[in-house]
Amino acid sequence: MLNNYETVIIFSPLLSEEDIKKGIAKYTKLVADSGAVIVEERTWGLRQMSYSIKGKSNGIYYILEYAATAPLVQKIEIEYKRDENILRFLTVKLDKFGIDYNDRRRRGLVGKDKKKEVKQEDSLIPAAGEKVA
């Protein structure tokens, strides 16, 4: 059974842009080749961390959302642990609320770039069965 997972990977800030792209390509290929379905991937870029990890206070954040089986996630996490360029990673299993939130965020309905939902009473087009005055 496939579940939805979201992994946040923090790469070392000392890596070049090309090294980051290679790392991202490596892990997206690993996830896709393992039979998982990639839902979304996005890069947050260089951000300050709450606390230092391995003497670094900044990291390059990358987020990968995918649908996979639990044994596959364990296999992928072993690869994350072996990579010295990854400062930290965290994988969470998304519940129905997380899946719904991510879906609405992708459509632009939540967050800073929130699009205004058209409410039926604000709409100039009458609903089915509604009489026009």
CSV table of C-alpha atoms in Angstrom, one decimal:
chain,number,residue,atom,x,y,z
A,1,MET,CA,0.0,0.0,0.0
A,2,LEU,CA,1.3,3.4,-1.0
A,3,ASN,CA,1.4,6.2,1.6
A,4,ASN,CA,2.3,9.8,1.1
A,5,TYR,CA,5.6,10.9,2.6
A,6,GLU,CA,7.4,14.2,2.7
A,7,THR,CA,11.1,14.4,3.3
A,8,VAL,CA,13.0,17.6,4.1
A,9,ILE,CA,16.7,17.3,3.4
A,10,ILE,CA,19.3,19.9,4.6
A,11,PHE,CA,22.4,19.9,2.4
A,12,SER,CA,25.6,21.5,3.6
A,13,PRO,CA,25.9,25.2,2.7
A,14,LEU,CA,29.5,24.6,1.5
A,15,LEU,CA,28.4,22.7,-1.6
A,16,SER,CA,28.4,24.4,-5.0
A,17,GLU,CA,25.1,24.9,-6.9
A,18,GLU,CA,26.1,22.1,-9.2
A,19,ASP,CA,26.8,19.7,-6.4
A,20,ILE,CA,23.4,20.5,-4.9
A,21,LYS,CA,21.7,19.8,-8.3
A,22,LYS,CA,23.6,16.5,-8.6
A,23,GLY,CA,22.5,15.5,-5.1
A,24,ILE,CA,18.9,16.4,-5.8
A,25,ALA,CA,19.0,14.5,-9.1
A,26,LYS,CA,20.5,11.5,-7.4
A,27,TYR,CA,17.8,11.3,-4.8
A,28,THR,CA,14.9,12.0,-7.1
A,29,LYS,CA,16.2,9.2,-9.4
A,30,LEU,CA,16.6,6.9,-6.4
A,31,VAL,CA,13.0,7.5,-5.3
A,32,ALA,CA,11.6,7.2,-8.8
A,33,ASP,CA,13.6,4.1,-9.7
A,34,SER,CA,12.5,2.4,-6.5
A,35,GLY,CA,8.9,2.5,-7.6
A,36,ALA,CA,7.7,5.5,-5.7
A,37,VAL,CA,5.7,8.2,-7.3
A,38,ILE,CA,7.1,11.8,-6.9
A,39,VAL,CA,4.2,14.2,-6.2
A,40,GLU,CA,6.2,17.4,-5.8
A,41,GLU,CA,9.7,18.6,-5.2
A,42,ARG,CA,10.8,22.1,-4.3
A,43,THR,CA,13.9,23.9,-3.0
A,44,TRP,CA,13.7,26.4,-0.2
A,45,GLY,CA,17.3,27.4,-0.8
A,46,LEU,CA,19.8,28.7,1.8
A,47,ARG,CA,18.2,29.2,5.3
A,48,GLN,CA,19.4,29.8,8.8
A,49,MET,CA,18.9,26.8,11.0
A,50,SER,CA,17.6,27.0,14.6
A,51,TYR,CA,20.8,25.5,15.9
A,52,SER,CA,24.2,24.5,14.5
A,53,ILE,CA,24.6,21.1,13.0
A,54,LYS,CA,28.2,19.9,12.4
A,55,GLY,CA,29.4,23.4,13.1
A,56,LYS,CA,27.2,25.0,10.4
A,57,SER,CA,24.4,27.4,11.1
A,58,ASN,CA,23.0,27.5,7.6
A,59,GLY,CA,21.8,24.8,5.3
A,60,ILE,CA,20.2,24.4,1.8
A,61,TYR,CA,16.7,23.0,2.2
A,62,TYR,CA,15.1,20.7,-0.3
A,63,ILE,CA,11.6,19.1,0.1
A,64,LEU,CA,10.5,16.0,-1.7
A,65,GLU,CA,6.9,14.7,-1.5
A,66,TYR,CA,6.2,11.2,-2.8
A,67,ALA,CA,4.0,8.1,-2.5
A,68,ALA,CA,5.8,4.9,-1.5
A,69,THR,CA,5.7,1.9,0.7
A,70,ALA,CA,7.3,1.9,4.2
A,71,PRO,CA,10.2,-0.5,3.4
A,72,LEU,CA,11.1,1.7,0.4
A,73,VAL,CA,11.3,4.8,2.7
A,74,GLN,CA,13.7,2.9,5.0
A,75,LYS,CA,15.9,2.0,2.0
A,76,ILE,CA,16.0,5.6,0.9
A,77,GLU,CA,16.8,6.9,4.4
A,78,ILE,CA,19.9,4.6,4.5
A,79,GLU,CA,21.2,6.4,1.5
A,80,TYR,CA,20.6,9.8,3.2
A,81,LYS,CA,22.5,8.6,6.2
A,82,ARG,CA,25.5,7.6,4.1
A,83,ASP,CA,25.8,10.9,2.3
A,84,GLU,CA,28.2,13.3,4.0
A,85,ASN,CA,26.8,16.3,2.2
A,86,ILE,CA,23.4,15.9,4.0
A,87,LEU,CA,23.4,17.6,7.4
A,88,ARG,CA,20.0,16.4,8.4
A,89,PHE,CA,16.8,14.9,7.0
A,90,LEU,CA,13.4,14.2,8.3
A,91,THR,CA,10.7,12.0,6.7
A,92,VAL,CA,7.1,12.2,7.8
A,93,LYS,CA,4.1,10.2,6.7
A,94,LEU,CA,1.4,12.6,5.6
A,95,ASP,CA,-2.1,12.0,6.9
A,96,LYS,CA,-5.3,13.0,5.1
A,97,PHE,CA,-5.0,16.6,6.4
A,98,GLY,CA,-1.4,16.9,5.3
A,99,ILE,CA,-2.2,15.6,1.8
A,100,ASP,CA,-5.1,18.0,1.6
A,101,TYR,CA,-3.0,21.0,2.8
A,102,ASN,CA,-0.3,20.2,0.3
A,103,ASP,CA,-2.8,19.9,-2.5
A,104,ARG,CA,-4.4,23.3,-1.6
A,105,ARG,CA,-0.9,24.9,-1.3
A,106,ARG,CA,0.0,23.7,-4.8
A,107,ARG,CA,-3.2,25.2,-6.1
A,108,GLY,CA,-2.3,28.5,-4.4
A,109,LEU,CA,-5.2,28.4,-1.9
A,110,VAL,CA,-3.0,28.7,1.2
A,111,GLY,CA,0.2,30.6,2.2
A,112,LYS,CA,1.5,34.0,1.3
A,113,ASP,CA,0.5,33.8,-2.4
A,114,LYS,CA,-3.1,32.8,-1.5
A,115,LYS,CA,-5.5,33.2,-4.3
A,116,LYS,CA,-9.0,34.4,-3.3
A,117,GLU,CA,-11.6,31.6,-3.6
A,118,VAL,CA,-14.7,32.7,-5.4
A,119,LYS,CA,-17.6,32.5,-2.9
A,120,GLN,CA,-20.9,31.7,-4.4
A,121,GLU,CA,-22.5,34.9,-3.0
A,122,ASP,CA,-19.7,37.0,-4.5
A,123,SER,CA,-20.1,35.3,-7.8
A,124,LEU,CA,-21.9,37.2,-10.6
A,125,ILE,CA,-22.9,33.9,-12.2
A,126,PRO,CA,-26.0,32.5,-10.6
A,127,ALA,CA,-25.9,29.0,-9.2
A,128,ALA,CA,-27.9,26.2,-10.8
A,129,GLY,CA,-31.5,26.6,-9.9
A,130,GLU,CA,-31.0,30.2,-8.5
A,131,LYS,CA,-33.4,32.9,-9.9
A,132,VAL,CA,-31.9,36.1,-11.2
A,133,ALA,CA,-33.7,39.3,-9.9
